[in-house]
Amino acid sequence: MGGNGKGKRKQAARSQAGVSRGARRAKRTLLVLHVNDSTDDQVLFQTACKHAKVPFVWHVADSAEKALSYFRTLLEVNRRHAVRWPDLVLLDIVMPGDSGLRVLEYMRATPDLKALPVVIFTSEDEPKLIRKAAELGANSYLLKPKQFHETVQLVGALYATWSRAKRPAAAAAG
């Protein structure tokens, strides 16, 4: 009888460890670069992430110029030290100054940034912009939802997709 109890404890411990490993995988934190000039959109999106219980860590750039500066700094620092690359870039298109498409173009032309996933997240439903984003290599083009609960669903779907995505070794090395 004593051996049987011991076996059950081992089995329970293995089962518990499996659950813990699964829970850790499900809660993988993603570093998201959110390029968007609207503070309201940034706050709304971050609040939706809390409601969806998705573990995103945010770096925000409120212009294309600041996003380009962020990437240039990462590239420079990466020459001497390993950096943490964003796991996902959420990119608005229409912003003062340069368009978000300029950021996408720069990323796809830069070998160390080329593999980073980019999701266009905008209110612009213009077919010409959608085509241009696809030509430049956007991974996805999403329209900003009109309702908060739709935003919560969307961030849950983004997390489900990109937390499981396999990244090429060069992009994952950071």
Short mmCIF file of C-alpha atoms in Angstrom, two decimals:
data_model
loop_
_atom_site.label_atom_id
_atom_site.label_comp_id
_atom_site.label_asym_id
_atom_site.label_seq_id
_atom_site.Cartn_x
_atom_site.Cartn_y
_atom_site.Cartn_z
CA MET A 1 0.00 0.00 0.00
CA GLY A 2 2.84 2.39 0.84
CA GLY A 3 4.38 1.91 -2.61
CA ASN A 4 1.07 2.63 -4.29
CA GLY A 5 0.72 5.97 -2.47
CA LYS A 6 4.26 6.87 -3.44
CA GLY A 7 3.50 6.13 -7.10
CA LYS A 8 0.38 8.30 -6.98
CA ARG A 9 2.38 11.17 -5.48
CA LYS A 10 4.99 10.87 -8.25
CA GLN A 11 2.25 10.76 -10.88
CA ALA A 12 0.55 13.81 -9.31
CA ALA A 13 3.90 15.65 -9.21
CA ARG A 14 4.53 14.84 -12.90
CA SER A 15 1.02 15.95 -13.75
CA GLN A 16 1.48 19.17 -11.74
CA ALA A 17 4.81 19.83 -13.48
CA GLY A 18 3.12 19.33 -16.85
CA VAL A 19 0.43 21.83 -15.93
CA SER A 20 3.06 24.30 -14.71
CA ARG A 21 5.07 23.96 -17.93
CA GLY A 22 1.90 24.41 -19.97
CA ALA A 23 0.92 27.45 -17.92
CA ARG A 24 4.38 28.98 -18.42
CA ARG A 25 4.14 28.45 -22.15
CA ALA A 26 0.67 29.96 -22.28
CA LYS A 27 1.90 33.04 -20.40
CA ARG A 28 4.95 33.83 -22.52
CA THR A 29 5.48 37.58 -22.35
CA LEU A 30 5.76 39.34 -25.69
CA LEU A 31 7.60 42.60 -26.19
CA VAL A 32 5.45 44.75 -28.45
CA LEU A 33 6.60 47.90 -30.20
CA HIS A 34 3.44 49.97 -30.70
CA VAL A 35 3.98 52.72 -33.27
CA ASN A 36 1.00 55.02 -33.01
CA ASP A 37 0.68 58.77 -32.61
CA SER A 38 -2.60 58.58 -30.64
CA THR A 39 -2.22 58.34 -26.87
CA ASP A 40 -5.91 57.39 -26.70
CA ASP A 41 -5.32 54.40 -29.00
CA GLN A 42 -2.26 53.35 -26.99
CA VAL A 43 -4.16 53.44 -23.69
CA LEU A 44 -7.19 51.69 -25.18
CA PHE A 45 -5.06 48.91 -26.62
CA GLN A 46 -3.10 48.40 -23.39
CA THR A 47 -6.34 48.34 -21.37
CA ALA A 48 -7.81 45.77 -23.77
CA CYS A 49 -4.71 43.62 -23.20
CA LYS A 50 -5.32 43.70 -19.44
CA HIS A 51 -8.94 42.67 -19.97
CA ALA A 52 -7.86 39.86 -22.32
CA LYS A 53 -5.19 38.81 -19.78
CA VAL A 54 -2.44 38.82 -22.39
CA PRO A 55 1.09 39.48 -21.14
CA PHE A 56 2.38 42.15 -23.49
CA VAL A 57 5.24 44.39 -22.41
CA TRP A 58 5.02 47.68 -24.27
CA HIS A 59 7.48 49.97 -25.91
CA VAL A 60 5.65 52.88 -27.53
CA ALA A 61 6.88 55.14 -30.31
CA ASP A 62 4.51 57.99 -31.11
CA SER A 63 5.93 58.68 -34.58
CA ALA A 64 7.61 56.92 -37.46
CA GLU A 65 10.78 58.90 -36.72
CA LYS A 66 10.88 57.62 -33.11
CA ALA A 67 10.31 54.04 -34.28
CA LEU A 68 13.17 54.36 -36.77
CA SER A 69 15.38 55.82 -34.02
CA TYR A 70 14.47 52.92 -31.72
CA PHE A 71 15.45 50.38 -34.39
CA ARG A 72 18.69 52.19 -35.21
CA THR A 73 19.60 52.20 -31.52
CA LEU A 74 18.81 48.47 -31.20
CA LEU A 75 20.98 47.74 -34.24
CA GLU A 76 23.87 49.80 -32.87
CA VAL A 77 23.73 48.32 -29.36
CA ASN A 78 23.36 44.80 -30.81
CA ARG A 79 26.84 45.13 -32.33
CA ARG A 80 28.30 45.08 -28.79
CA HIS A 81 25.61 43.46 -26.64
CA ALA A 82 22.67 41.14 -27.15
CA VAL A 83 19.41 43.09 -27.23
CA ARG A 84 15.80 42.10 -26.77
CA TRP A 85 14.11 42.48 -30.13
CA PRO A 86 10.39 43.14 -30.22
CA ASP A 87 8.33 39.99 -30.64
CA LEU A 88 5.71 41.98 -32.52
CA VAL A 89 5.46 45.42 -34.12
CA LEU A 90 2.01 47.05 -34.19
CA LEU A 91 2.20 49.81 -36.74
CA ASP A 92 -0.24 52.58 -37.55
CA ILE A 93 0.05 54.01 -41.05
CA VAL A 94 -1.21 57.58 -40.91
CA MET A 95 0.85 59.70 -38.54
CA PRO A 96 2.30 63.19 -38.68
CA GLY A 97 5.60 63.27 -40.52
CA ASP A 98 6.61 59.97 -42.08
CA SER A 99 4.03 57.25 -42.66
CA GLY A 100 4.19 54.00 -40.77
CA LEU A 101 4.85 52.40 -44.15
CA ARG A 102 8.28 54.08 -44.05
CA VAL A 103 9.03 52.11 -40.88
CA LEU A 104 7.89 48.88 -42.54
CA GLU A 105 10.02 49.63 -45.60
CA TYR A 106 13.08 50.26 -43.40
CA MET A 107 12.50 47.06 -41.42
CA ARG A 108 12.19 44.88 -44.51
CA ALA A 109 15.32 46.43 -46.04
CA THR A 110 17.38 45.82 -42.87
CA PRO A 111 18.60 42.22 -42.49
CA ASP A 112 18.48 42.17 -38.66
CA LEU A 113 14.91 43.51 -38.65
CA LYS A 114 13.52 41.72 -41.69
CA ALA A 115 12.13 38.72 -39.79
CA LEU A 116 10.29 40.75 -37.12
CA PRO A 117 6.54 40.32 -37.46
CA VAL A 118 4.65 43.51 -38.36
CA VAL A 119 0.92 43.92 -37.95
CA ILE A 120 -0.55 47.05 -39.48
CA PHE A 121 -3.15 48.30 -37.02
CA THR A 122 -4.99 51.25 -38.48
CA SER A 123 -8.36 52.83 -39.24
CA GLU A 124 -7.41 53.21 -42.91
CA ASP A 125 -9.48 50.88 -45.07
CA GLU A 126 -8.09 52.11 -48.38
CA PRO A 127 -7.30 49.27 -50.84
CA LYS A 128 -4.21 51.13 -52.13
CA LEU A 129 -2.71 51.23 -48.61
CA ILE A 130 -3.57 47.59 -47.96
CA ARG A 131 -1.83 46.58 -51.21
CA LYS A 132 1.21 48.74 -50.43
CA ALA A 133 1.53 47.25 -46.92
CA ALA A 134 1.37 43.73 -48.39
CA GLU A 135 3.98 44.61 -51.03
CA LEU A 136 6.30 45.94 -48.34
CA GLY A 137 5.97 42.73 -46.32
CA ALA A 138 3.42 43.35 -43.56
CA ASN A 139 2.40 40.09 -41.91
CA SER A 140 -1.14 41.29 -41.36
CA TYR A 141 -3.37 44.32 -41.88
CA LEU A 142 -6.03 44.87 -39.23
CA LEU A 143 -8.58 47.61 -38.90
CA LYS A 144 -9.01 49.16 -35.47
CA PRO A 145 -12.26 47.89 -33.96
CA LYS A 146 -15.03 50.35 -33.15
CA GLN A 147 -16.08 48.66 -29.88
CA PHE A 148 -13.92 47.96 -26.84
CA HIS A 149 -15.01 44.30 -26.54
CA GLU A 150 -13.88 43.79 -30.17
CA THR A 151 -10.48 45.22 -29.25
CA VAL A 152 -10.25 42.79 -26.33
CA GLN A 153 -11.03 39.89 -28.69
CA LEU A 154 -8.52 41.17 -31.22
CA VAL A 155 -5.65 41.41 -28.72
CA GLY A 156 -6.44 37.91 -27.51
CA ALA A 157 -6.21 36.67 -31.10
CA LEU A 158 -2.95 38.58 -31.67
CA TYR A 159 -1.44 37.03 -28.56
CA ALA A 160 -2.65 33.54 -29.48
CA THR A 161 -1.08 33.86 -32.92
CA TRP A 162 2.23 35.56 -32.15
CA SER A 163 3.04 33.87 -28.84
CA ARG A 164 3.22 30.55 -30.69
CA ALA A 165 4.91 31.81 -33.83
CA LYS A 166 8.34 30.39 -34.62
CA ARG A 167 10.90 33.05 -35.40
CA PRO A 168 13.96 32.55 -37.60
CA ALA A 169 17.14 32.01 -35.57
CA ALA A 170 18.65 35.40 -36.53
CA ALA A 171 15.64 37.33 -35.20
CA ALA A 172 15.24 35.14 -32.12
CA ALA A 173 18.91 35.49 -31.13
CA GLY A 174 18.40 38.96 -29.59
#
